[in-house]
Coordinates of C-alpha atoms in Angstrom, one line a residue:
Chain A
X1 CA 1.0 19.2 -145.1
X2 CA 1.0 19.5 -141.1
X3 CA 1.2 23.1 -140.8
X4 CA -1.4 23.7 -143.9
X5 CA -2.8 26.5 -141.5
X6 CA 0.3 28.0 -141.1
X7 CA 0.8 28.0 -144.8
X8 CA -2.8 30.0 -145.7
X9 CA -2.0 32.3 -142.9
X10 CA 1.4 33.3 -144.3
X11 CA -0.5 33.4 -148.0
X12 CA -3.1 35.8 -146.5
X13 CA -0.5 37.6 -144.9
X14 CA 1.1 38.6 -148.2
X15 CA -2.2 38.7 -150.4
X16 CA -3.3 41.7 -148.0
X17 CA -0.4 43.0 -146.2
X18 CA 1.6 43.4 -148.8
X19 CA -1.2 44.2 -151.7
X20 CA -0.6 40.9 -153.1
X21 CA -4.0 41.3 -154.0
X22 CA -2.9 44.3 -156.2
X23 CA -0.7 42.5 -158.4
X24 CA -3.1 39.4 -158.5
X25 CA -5.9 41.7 -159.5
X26 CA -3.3 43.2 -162.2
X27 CA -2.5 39.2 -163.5
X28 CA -6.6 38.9 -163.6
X29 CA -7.0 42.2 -165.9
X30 CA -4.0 40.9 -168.3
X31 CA -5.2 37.4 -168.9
X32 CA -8.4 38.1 -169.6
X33 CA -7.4 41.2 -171.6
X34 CA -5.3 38.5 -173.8
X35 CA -7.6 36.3 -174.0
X36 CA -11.0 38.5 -175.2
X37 CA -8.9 40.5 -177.3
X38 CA -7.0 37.6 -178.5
X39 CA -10.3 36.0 -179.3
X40 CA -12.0 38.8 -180.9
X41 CA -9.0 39.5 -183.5
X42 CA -9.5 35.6 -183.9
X43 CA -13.0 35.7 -184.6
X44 CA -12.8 38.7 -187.0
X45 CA -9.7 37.4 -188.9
X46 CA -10.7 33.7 -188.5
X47 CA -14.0 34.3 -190.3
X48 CA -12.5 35.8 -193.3
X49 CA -10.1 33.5 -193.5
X50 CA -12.9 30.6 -193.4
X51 CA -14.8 32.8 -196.0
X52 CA -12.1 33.0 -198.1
X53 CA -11.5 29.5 -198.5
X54 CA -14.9 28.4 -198.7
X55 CA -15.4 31.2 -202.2
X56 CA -15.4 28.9 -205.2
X57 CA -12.1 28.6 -207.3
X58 CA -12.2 28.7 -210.4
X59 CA -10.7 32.5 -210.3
X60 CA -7.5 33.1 -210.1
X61 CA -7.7 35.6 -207.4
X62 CA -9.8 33.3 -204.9
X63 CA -7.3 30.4 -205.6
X64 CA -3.9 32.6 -204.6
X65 CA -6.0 34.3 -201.6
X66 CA -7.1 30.5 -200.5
X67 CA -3.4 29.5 -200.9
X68 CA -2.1 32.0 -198.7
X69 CA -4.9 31.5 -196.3
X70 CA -4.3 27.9 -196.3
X71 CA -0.4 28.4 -195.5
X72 CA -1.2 30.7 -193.3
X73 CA -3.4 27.8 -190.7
X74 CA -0.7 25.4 -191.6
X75 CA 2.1 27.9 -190.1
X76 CA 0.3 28.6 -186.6
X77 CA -1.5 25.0 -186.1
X78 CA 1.9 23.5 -186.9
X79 CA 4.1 25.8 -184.1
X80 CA 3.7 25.7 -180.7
X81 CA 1.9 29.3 -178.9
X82 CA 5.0 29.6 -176.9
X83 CA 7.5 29.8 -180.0
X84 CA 5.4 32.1 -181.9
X85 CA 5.0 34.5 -178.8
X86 CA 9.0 33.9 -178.5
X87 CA 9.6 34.6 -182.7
X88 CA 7.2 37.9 -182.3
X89 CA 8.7 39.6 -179.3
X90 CA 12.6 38.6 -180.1
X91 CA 12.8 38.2 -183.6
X92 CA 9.6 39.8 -185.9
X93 CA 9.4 42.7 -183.4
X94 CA 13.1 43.9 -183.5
X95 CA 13.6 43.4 -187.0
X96 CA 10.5 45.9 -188.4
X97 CA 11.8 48.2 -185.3
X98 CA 8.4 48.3 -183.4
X99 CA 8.2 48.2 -180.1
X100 CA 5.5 46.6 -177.9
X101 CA 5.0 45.7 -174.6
X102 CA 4.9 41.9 -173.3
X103 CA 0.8 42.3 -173.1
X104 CA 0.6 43.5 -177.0
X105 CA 2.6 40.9 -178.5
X106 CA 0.5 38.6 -176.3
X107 CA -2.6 39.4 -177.6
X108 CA -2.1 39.7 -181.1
X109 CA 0.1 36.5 -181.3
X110 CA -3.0 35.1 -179.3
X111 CA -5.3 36.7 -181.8
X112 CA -3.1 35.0 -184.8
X113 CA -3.2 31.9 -183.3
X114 CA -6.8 31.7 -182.5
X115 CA -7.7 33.0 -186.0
X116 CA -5.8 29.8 -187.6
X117 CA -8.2 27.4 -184.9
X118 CA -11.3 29.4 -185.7
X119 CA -11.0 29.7 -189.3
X120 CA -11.0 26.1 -189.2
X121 CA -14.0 26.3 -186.8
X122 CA -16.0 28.7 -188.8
X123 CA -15.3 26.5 -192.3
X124 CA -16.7 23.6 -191.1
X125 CA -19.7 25.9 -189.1
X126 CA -20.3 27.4 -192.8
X127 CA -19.9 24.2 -194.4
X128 CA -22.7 23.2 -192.3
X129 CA -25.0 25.9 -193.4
X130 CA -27.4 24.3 -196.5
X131 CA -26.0 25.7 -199.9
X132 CA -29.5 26.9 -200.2
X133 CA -29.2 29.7 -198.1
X134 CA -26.6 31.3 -200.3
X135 CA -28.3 30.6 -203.1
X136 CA -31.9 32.0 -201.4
X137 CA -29.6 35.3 -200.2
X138 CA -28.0 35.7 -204.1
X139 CA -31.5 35.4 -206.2
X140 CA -33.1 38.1 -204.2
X141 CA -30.5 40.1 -205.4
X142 CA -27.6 40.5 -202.3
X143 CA -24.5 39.7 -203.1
X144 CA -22.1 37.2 -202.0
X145 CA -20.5 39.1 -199.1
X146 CA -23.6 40.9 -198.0
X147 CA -25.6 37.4 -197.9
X148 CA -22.6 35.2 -195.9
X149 CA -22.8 38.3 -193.5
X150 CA -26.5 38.1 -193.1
X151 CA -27.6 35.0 -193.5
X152 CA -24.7 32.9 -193.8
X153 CA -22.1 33.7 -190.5
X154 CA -25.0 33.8 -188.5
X155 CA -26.0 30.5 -189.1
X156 CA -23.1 29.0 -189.1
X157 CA -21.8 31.2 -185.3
X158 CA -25.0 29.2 -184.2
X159 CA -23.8 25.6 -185.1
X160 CA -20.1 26.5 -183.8
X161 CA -21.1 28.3 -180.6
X162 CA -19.9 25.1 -178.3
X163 CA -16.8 24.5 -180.2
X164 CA -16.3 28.5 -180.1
X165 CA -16.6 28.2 -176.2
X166 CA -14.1 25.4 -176.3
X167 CA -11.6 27.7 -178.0
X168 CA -12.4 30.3 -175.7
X169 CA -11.1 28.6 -172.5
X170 CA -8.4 26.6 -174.2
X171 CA -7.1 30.6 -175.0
X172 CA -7.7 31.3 -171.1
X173 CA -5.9 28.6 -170.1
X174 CA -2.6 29.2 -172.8
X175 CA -2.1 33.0 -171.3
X176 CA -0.3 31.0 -168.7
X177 CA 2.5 31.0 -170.9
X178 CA 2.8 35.0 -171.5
X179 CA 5.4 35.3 -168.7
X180 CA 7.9 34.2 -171.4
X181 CA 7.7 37.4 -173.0
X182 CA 7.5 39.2 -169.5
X183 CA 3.4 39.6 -169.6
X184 CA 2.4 39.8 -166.1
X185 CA -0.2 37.5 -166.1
X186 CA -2.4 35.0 -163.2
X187 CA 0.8 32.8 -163.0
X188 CA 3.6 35.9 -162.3
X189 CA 1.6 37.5 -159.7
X190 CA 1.1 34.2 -157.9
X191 CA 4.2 33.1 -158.5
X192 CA 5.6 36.3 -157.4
X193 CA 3.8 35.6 -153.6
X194 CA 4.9 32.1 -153.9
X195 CA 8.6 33.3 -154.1
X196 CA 8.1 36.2 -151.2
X197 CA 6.6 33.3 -148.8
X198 CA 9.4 30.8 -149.9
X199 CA 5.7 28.9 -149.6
X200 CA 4.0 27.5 -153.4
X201 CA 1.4 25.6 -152.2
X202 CA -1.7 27.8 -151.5
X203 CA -1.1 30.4 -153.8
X204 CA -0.7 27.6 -157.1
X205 CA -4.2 25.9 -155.1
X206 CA -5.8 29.7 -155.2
X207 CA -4.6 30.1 -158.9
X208 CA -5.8 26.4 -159.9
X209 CA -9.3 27.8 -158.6
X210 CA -9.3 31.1 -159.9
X211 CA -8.6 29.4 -163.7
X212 CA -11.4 27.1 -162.7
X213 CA -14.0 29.9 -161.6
X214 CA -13.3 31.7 -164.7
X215 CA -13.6 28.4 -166.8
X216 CA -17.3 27.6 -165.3
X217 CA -18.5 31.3 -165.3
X218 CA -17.2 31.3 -169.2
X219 CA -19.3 28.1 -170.6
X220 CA -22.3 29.3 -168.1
X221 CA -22.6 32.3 -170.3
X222 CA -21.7 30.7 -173.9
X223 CA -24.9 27.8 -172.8
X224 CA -26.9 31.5 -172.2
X225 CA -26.3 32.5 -175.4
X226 CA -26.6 29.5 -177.1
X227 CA -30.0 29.1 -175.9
X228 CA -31.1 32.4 -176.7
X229 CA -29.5 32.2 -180.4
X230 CA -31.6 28.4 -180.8
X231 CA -34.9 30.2 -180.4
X232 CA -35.2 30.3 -184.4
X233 CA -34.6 26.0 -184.8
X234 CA -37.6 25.6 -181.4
X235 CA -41.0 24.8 -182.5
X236 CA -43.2 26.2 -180.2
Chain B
X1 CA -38.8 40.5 -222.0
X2 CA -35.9 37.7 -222.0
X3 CA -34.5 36.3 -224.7
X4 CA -32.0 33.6 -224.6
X5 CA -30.0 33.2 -227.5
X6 CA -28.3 29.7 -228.3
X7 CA -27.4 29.0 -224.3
X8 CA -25.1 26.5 -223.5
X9 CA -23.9 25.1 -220.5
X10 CA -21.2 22.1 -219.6
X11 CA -19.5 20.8 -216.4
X12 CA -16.1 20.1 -217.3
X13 CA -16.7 18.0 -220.4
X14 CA -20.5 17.2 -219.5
X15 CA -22.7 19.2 -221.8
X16 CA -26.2 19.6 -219.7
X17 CA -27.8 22.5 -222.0
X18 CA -26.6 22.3 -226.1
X19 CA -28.2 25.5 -227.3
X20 CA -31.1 26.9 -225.8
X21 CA -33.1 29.6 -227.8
X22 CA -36.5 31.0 -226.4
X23 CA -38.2 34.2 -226.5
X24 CA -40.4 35.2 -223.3
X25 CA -42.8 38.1 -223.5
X26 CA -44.3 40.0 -220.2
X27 CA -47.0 38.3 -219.2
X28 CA -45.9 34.6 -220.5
X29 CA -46.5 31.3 -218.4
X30 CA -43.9 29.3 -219.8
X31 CA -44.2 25.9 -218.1
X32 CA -41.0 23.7 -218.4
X33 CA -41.5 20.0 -218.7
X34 CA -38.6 17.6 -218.7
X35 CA -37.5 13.8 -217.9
X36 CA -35.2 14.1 -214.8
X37 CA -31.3 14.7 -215.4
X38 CA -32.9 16.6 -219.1
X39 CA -31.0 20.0 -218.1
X40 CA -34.5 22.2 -217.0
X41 CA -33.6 22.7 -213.7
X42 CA -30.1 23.7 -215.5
X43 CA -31.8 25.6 -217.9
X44 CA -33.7 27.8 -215.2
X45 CA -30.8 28.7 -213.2
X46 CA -29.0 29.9 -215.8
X47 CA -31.7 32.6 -216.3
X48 CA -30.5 34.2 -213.6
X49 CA -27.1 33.1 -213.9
X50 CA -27.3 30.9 -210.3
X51 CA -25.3 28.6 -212.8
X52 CA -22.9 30.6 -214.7
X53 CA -23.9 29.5 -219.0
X54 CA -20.8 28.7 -220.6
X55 CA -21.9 29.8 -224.2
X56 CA -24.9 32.2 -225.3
X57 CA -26.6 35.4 -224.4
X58 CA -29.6 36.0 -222.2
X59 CA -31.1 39.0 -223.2
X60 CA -32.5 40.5 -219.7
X61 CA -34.7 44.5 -220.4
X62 CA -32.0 45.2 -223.0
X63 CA -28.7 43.5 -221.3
X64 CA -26.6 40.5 -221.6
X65 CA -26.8 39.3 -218.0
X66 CA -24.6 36.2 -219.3
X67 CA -21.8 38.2 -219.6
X68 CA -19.4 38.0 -216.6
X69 CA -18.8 41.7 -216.5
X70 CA -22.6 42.7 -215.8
X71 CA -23.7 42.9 -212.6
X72 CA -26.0 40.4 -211.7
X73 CA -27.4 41.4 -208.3
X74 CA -29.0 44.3 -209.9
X75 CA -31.0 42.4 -212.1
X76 CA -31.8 39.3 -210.1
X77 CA -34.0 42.3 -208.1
X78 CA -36.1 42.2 -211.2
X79 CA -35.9 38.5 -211.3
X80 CA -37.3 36.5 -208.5
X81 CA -37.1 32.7 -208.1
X82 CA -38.8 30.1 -205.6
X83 CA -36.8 27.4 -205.3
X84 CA -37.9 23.3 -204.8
X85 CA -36.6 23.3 -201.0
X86 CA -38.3 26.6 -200.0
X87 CA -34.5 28.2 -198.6
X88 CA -36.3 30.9 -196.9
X89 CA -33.8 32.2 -194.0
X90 CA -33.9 30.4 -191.5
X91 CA -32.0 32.5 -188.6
X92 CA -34.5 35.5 -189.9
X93 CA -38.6 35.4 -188.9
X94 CA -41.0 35.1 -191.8
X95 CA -41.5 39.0 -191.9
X96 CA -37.7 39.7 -192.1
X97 CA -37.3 36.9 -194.9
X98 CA -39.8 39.2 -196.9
X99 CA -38.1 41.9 -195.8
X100 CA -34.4 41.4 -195.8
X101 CA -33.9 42.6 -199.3
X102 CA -36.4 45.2 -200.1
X103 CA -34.9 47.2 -197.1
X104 CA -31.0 46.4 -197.8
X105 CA -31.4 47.5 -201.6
X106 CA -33.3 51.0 -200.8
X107 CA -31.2 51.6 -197.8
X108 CA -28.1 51.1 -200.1
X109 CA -29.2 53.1 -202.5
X110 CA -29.8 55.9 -200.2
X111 CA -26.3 55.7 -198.6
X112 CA -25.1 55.9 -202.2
X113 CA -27.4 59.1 -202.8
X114 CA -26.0 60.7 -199.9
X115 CA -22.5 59.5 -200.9
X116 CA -22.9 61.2 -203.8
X117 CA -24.3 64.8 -202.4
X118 CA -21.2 64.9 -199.9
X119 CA -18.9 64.8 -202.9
X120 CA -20.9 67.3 -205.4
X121 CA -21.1 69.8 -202.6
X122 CA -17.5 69.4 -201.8
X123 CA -16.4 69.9 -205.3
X124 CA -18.9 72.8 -205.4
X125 CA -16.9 74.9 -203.4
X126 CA -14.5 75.4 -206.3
X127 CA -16.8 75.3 -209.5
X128 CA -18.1 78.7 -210.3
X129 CA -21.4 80.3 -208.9
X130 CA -23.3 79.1 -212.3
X131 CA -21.7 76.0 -212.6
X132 CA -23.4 74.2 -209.5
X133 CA -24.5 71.0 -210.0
X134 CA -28.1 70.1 -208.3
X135 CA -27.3 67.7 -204.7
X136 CA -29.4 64.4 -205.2
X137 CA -32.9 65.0 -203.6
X138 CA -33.7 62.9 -200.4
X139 CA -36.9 62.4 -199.9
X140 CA -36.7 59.0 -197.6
X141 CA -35.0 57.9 -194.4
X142 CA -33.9 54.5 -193.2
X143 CA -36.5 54.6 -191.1
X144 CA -39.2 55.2 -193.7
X145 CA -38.1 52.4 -195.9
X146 CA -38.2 50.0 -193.4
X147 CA -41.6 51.1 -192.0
X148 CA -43.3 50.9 -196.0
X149 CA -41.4 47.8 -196.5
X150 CA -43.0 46.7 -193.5
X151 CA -46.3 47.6 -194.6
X152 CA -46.1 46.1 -197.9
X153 CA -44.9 42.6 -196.4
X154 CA -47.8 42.5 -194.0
X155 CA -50.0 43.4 -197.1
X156 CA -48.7 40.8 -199.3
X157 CA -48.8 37.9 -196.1
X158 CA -52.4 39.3 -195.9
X159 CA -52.8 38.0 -199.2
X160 CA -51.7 34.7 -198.5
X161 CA -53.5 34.6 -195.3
X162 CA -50.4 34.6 -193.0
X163 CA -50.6 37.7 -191.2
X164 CA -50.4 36.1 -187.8
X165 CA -47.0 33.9 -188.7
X166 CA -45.0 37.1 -189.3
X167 CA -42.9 36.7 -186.6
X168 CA -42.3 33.4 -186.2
X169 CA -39.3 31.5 -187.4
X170 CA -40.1 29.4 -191.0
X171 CA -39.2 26.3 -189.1
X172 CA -42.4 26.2 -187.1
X173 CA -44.3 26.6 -190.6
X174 CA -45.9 23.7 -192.9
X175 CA -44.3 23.0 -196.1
X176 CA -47.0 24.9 -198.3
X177 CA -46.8 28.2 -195.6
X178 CA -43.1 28.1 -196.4
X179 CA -43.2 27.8 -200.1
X180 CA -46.1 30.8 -199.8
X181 CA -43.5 33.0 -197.9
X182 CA -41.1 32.0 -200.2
X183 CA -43.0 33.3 -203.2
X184 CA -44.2 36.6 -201.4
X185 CA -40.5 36.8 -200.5
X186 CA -40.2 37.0 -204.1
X187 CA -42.9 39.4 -204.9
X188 CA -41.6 41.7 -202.3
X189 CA -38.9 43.5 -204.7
X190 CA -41.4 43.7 -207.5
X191 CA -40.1 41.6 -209.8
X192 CA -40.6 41.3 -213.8
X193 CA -40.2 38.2 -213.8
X194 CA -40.4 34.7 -211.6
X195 CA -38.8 31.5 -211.7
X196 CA -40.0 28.2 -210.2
X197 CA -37.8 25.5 -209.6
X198 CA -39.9 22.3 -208.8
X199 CA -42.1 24.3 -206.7
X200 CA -44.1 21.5 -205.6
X201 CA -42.1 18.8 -205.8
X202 CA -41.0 18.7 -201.8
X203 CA -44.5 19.6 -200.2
X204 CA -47.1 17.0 -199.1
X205 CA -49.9 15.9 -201.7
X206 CA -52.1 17.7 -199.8
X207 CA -50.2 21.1 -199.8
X208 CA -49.7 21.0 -203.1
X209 CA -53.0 22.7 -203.9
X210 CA -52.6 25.4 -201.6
X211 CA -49.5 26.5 -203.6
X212 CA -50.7 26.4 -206.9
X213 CA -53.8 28.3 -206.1
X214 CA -51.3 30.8 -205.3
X215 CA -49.6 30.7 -208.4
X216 CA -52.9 30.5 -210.4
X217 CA -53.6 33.8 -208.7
X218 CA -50.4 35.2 -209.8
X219 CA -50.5 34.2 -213.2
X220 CA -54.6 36.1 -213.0
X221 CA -52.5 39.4 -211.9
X222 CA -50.5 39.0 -215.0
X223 CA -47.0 38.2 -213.5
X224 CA -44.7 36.8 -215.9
X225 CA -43.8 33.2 -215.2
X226 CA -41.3 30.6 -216.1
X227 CA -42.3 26.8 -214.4
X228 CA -40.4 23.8 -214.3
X229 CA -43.1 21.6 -212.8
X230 CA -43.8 18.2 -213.0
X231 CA -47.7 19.2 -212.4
X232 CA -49.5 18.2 -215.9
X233 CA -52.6 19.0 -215.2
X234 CA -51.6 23.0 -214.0
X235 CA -49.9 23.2 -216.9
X236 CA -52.6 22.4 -218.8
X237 CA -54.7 25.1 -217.2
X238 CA -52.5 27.9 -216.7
X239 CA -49.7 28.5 -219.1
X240 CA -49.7 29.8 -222.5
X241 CA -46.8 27.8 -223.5
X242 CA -45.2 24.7 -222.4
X243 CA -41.7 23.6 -223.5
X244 CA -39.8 19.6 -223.3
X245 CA -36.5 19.7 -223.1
X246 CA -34.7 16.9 -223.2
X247 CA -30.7 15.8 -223.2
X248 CA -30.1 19.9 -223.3
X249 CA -32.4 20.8 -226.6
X250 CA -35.5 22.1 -226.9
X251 CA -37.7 19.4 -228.1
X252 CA -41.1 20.6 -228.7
X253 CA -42.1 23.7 -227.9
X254 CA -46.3 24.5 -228.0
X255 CA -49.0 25.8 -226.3
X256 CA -50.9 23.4 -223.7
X257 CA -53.7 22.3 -225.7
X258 CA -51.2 21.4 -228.7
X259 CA -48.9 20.4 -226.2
X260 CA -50.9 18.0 -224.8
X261 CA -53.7 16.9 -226.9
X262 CA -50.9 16.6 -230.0
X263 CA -47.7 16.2 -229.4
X264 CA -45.2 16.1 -232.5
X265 CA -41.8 14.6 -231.1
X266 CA -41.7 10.8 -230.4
X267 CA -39.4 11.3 -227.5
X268 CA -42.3 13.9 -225.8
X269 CA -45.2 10.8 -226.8
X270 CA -43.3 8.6 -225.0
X271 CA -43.1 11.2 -221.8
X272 CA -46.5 11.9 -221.9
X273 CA -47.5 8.7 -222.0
X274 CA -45.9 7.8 -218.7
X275 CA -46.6 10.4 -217.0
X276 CA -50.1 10.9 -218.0
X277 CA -50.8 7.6 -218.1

């Protein structure tokens, strides 16, 4: 710890000299790539999943959909990220013959994983919506689909907005593990100065603050948004 | 106008309505009186199939809207309903809850319109020179529907006396205002028909009054109404027929003078004499 100096010097020297800053900037783009896409595929897929499973069932059709839907949040809640990213790029990807780079698989493995967590999310945000909304939306005439996505989804995005945040920087924070399927992510390029300097202390510190930076600036914008969206429940 | 034809509706083995048969003609105030738990609440959402029947036909312009194959969005637009807990939208200002529909059915229909003319004038490149068939005419844009449906929500709030709550959200409204967007929400796709469920059963004594005025005023214009209402004396005033159903049946069915002044079925005595008493 003596020559801490010594260390941020050498940590500098690299970052600049040798256009660390390049690959670091490089890390930034791919985990936040992962993780917007990741969470938009979520959202999108996570919503009809929640949809699906709240339709009633006494149809056959709803009750197979919910069944699959329902194995389908049991299989990625029950398996860790990094073995799904690992099954994807070594074992699903070869055996249909596509070929995708590290960043690809990460984001739609992210995006399948997030959609099992926010299905979950969004059920229990729709769940929350009073029946009588539906019902409001289906006598004026609109159908099911056209009154959840109206009425509905909106409402319920409102009530889950923290939680939604919540998943949001939990997704951040899990792109650490990419570098398993050779995604160069925040970790790599830091690690990668960390290994040229022989030296891991300041550039782990650095990444431990960028995460953080990005963390605060995240649930400073979702508490924006959230405010704006509450301006229907204020009584003014 | 409707005509429902021995309905019936169960929950798993729990029979709520045992065969239901009334005729409504346009213009009718049918006011539904009941016990609580008697199947009219049942009996009214089955109209428009928010409860799907189990058994029976409900004769809607000409169609069986109880039978699963119909589709019922098209005719709830000719079917409004006001419900006991007002449901107005409440992510959507009071203007867009009047709105919502009126512009989302035109605006469908005109994507369907246009749908339509890109196909016939595709197909009538190979038909020959006397065989074209006529494109759709278009005489509207989104922009147009939105603007008259705008117009004619402002016009109906007008009536109500609301004009300067149109862009507020419903939360910051009384009861009564909500239940009075709630009905001009319904009146907003021009419907043949209205049902009221309990319309006055959630609001404040003193609000009450301000909702059935509105209704009174309705039922002057000549809208046809069906009522479940635990109001006596407006049923007395305004309908021209008043049903009590009990335990899923029909009991007595009469106009409000009859109704009320001499009723037949012990069962309905009994009623009235607690709740007019």
């Amino acid at each position: 710890m003596g020559n801490f100096g010594q260390k941020v010097s050498k940590f500098i020297e690299i970052f600049i000299e040798q256009n660390g800053y390049v690959r670091v900037l490089e890390g930034l783009k791919n985990t936040l790539l992962i993780a917007v896409i990741g969470l938009i595929i979520g959202i999108v897929l996570g919503t009809l999943i929640a949809t699906v499973r709240v339709i009633p069932k006494y149809k056959v059709l709803p009750r197979v959909l919910n069944g699959i839907c329902s194995f389908y949040v049991g299989l990625f809640r029950g398996t860790p990220m990094v073995v799904q990213l690992l099954v994807f790029y070594y074992v699903l990807l070869p055996i249909i013959g596509v070929k995708m780079t590290g960043v690809q698989v990460s984001m739609l493995v992210f995006g399948l994983n997030s959609a099992a967590y926010i299905s979950e999310i969004m059920r229990s945000g729709i769940m929350s919506v009073d029946a009588g909304q539906l019902e409001a939306g289906r006598a004026v005439g609109l159908s099911f689909s056209v009154s959840m996505i109206k009425i509905v989804i909106p409402q319920a995005v409102k009530n889950i907005l923290p939680t939604l945040g919540n998943e949001f920087i939990a997704l951040i924070k899990e792109t650490s593990v990419v570098s398993f399927v050779g995604a160069a992510d925040l970790y790599v390029a830091f690690n990668y100065i960390g290994s040229n300097s022989y030296e891991f202390m300041v550039p782990y510190l650095v990444m431990a603050i960028i995460y953080i930076v990005i963390v605060l600036l995240i649930s400073g914008g979702i508490k924006l948004m959230e405010r704006s969206l509450r301006k229907s429940d204020r009584r003014n | 106008m409707i005509d429902v034809i021995n309905l019936e509706k169960h929950f798993g083995s729990n029979k709520i309505l045992k065969g239901i048969n009334i005729t409504v003609n346009k213009g009718d105030i049918l006011v539904v009186i009941g016990p609580s738990g008697s199947g009219k609440s049942t009996f009214l959402r089955c109209l428009n199939c928010m409860e799907d029947p189990t058994g029976g036909q409900i004769i809607f312009n000409g169609v069986d809207i109880a039978d699963m194959k119909v589709d019922i969005n098209i005719h709830r637009r000719h079917m409004g309903m006001v419900f006991q807990h007002f449901n107005l939208f409440s992510n959507k200002t009071v203007i867009q809850n009047i709105m919502l529909a009126p512009v989302y059915v035109q605006c469908q229909e005109l994507r369907k319109a246009k749908r339509k003319n890109i196909i016939t004038t595709f197909t009538n490149i190979f038909r020959g020179k006397d065989k074209k068939k006529e494109l759709i005419p278009i005489t509207t844009s989104k922009s147009e529907i939105k603007k008259n449906a705008r117009d004619n929500a402002m016009q109906l709030l007008g009536k109500i006396g609301l004009q300067d709550k149109a862009n507020v959200y419903p939360s910051t409204l009384s009861g009564g205002q909500k239940q009075r967007v709630a009905i001009v929400r319904a009146l907003a796709m021009n419907p043949d028909v209205i049902l009221f469920d309990e319309p006055t059963s959630a609001l404040d004594p003193e609000m009450v009054g301000e909702v059935l005025d509105l209704m009174k005023a309705l039922a002057k214009e000549g809208m046809t109404m069906i009522i479940v209402t635990h109001e006596m004396g407006f049923a007395r005033e305004v309908a021209n027929r008043v049903i009590f159903i009990d335990d899923g049946q029909i009991l007595e069915s009469a106009p409000p003078q009859e109704f009320f002044s001499n009723p037949k079925n012990p069962r309905l005595k009994e009623f009235l004499s607690k709740v007019l008493a």
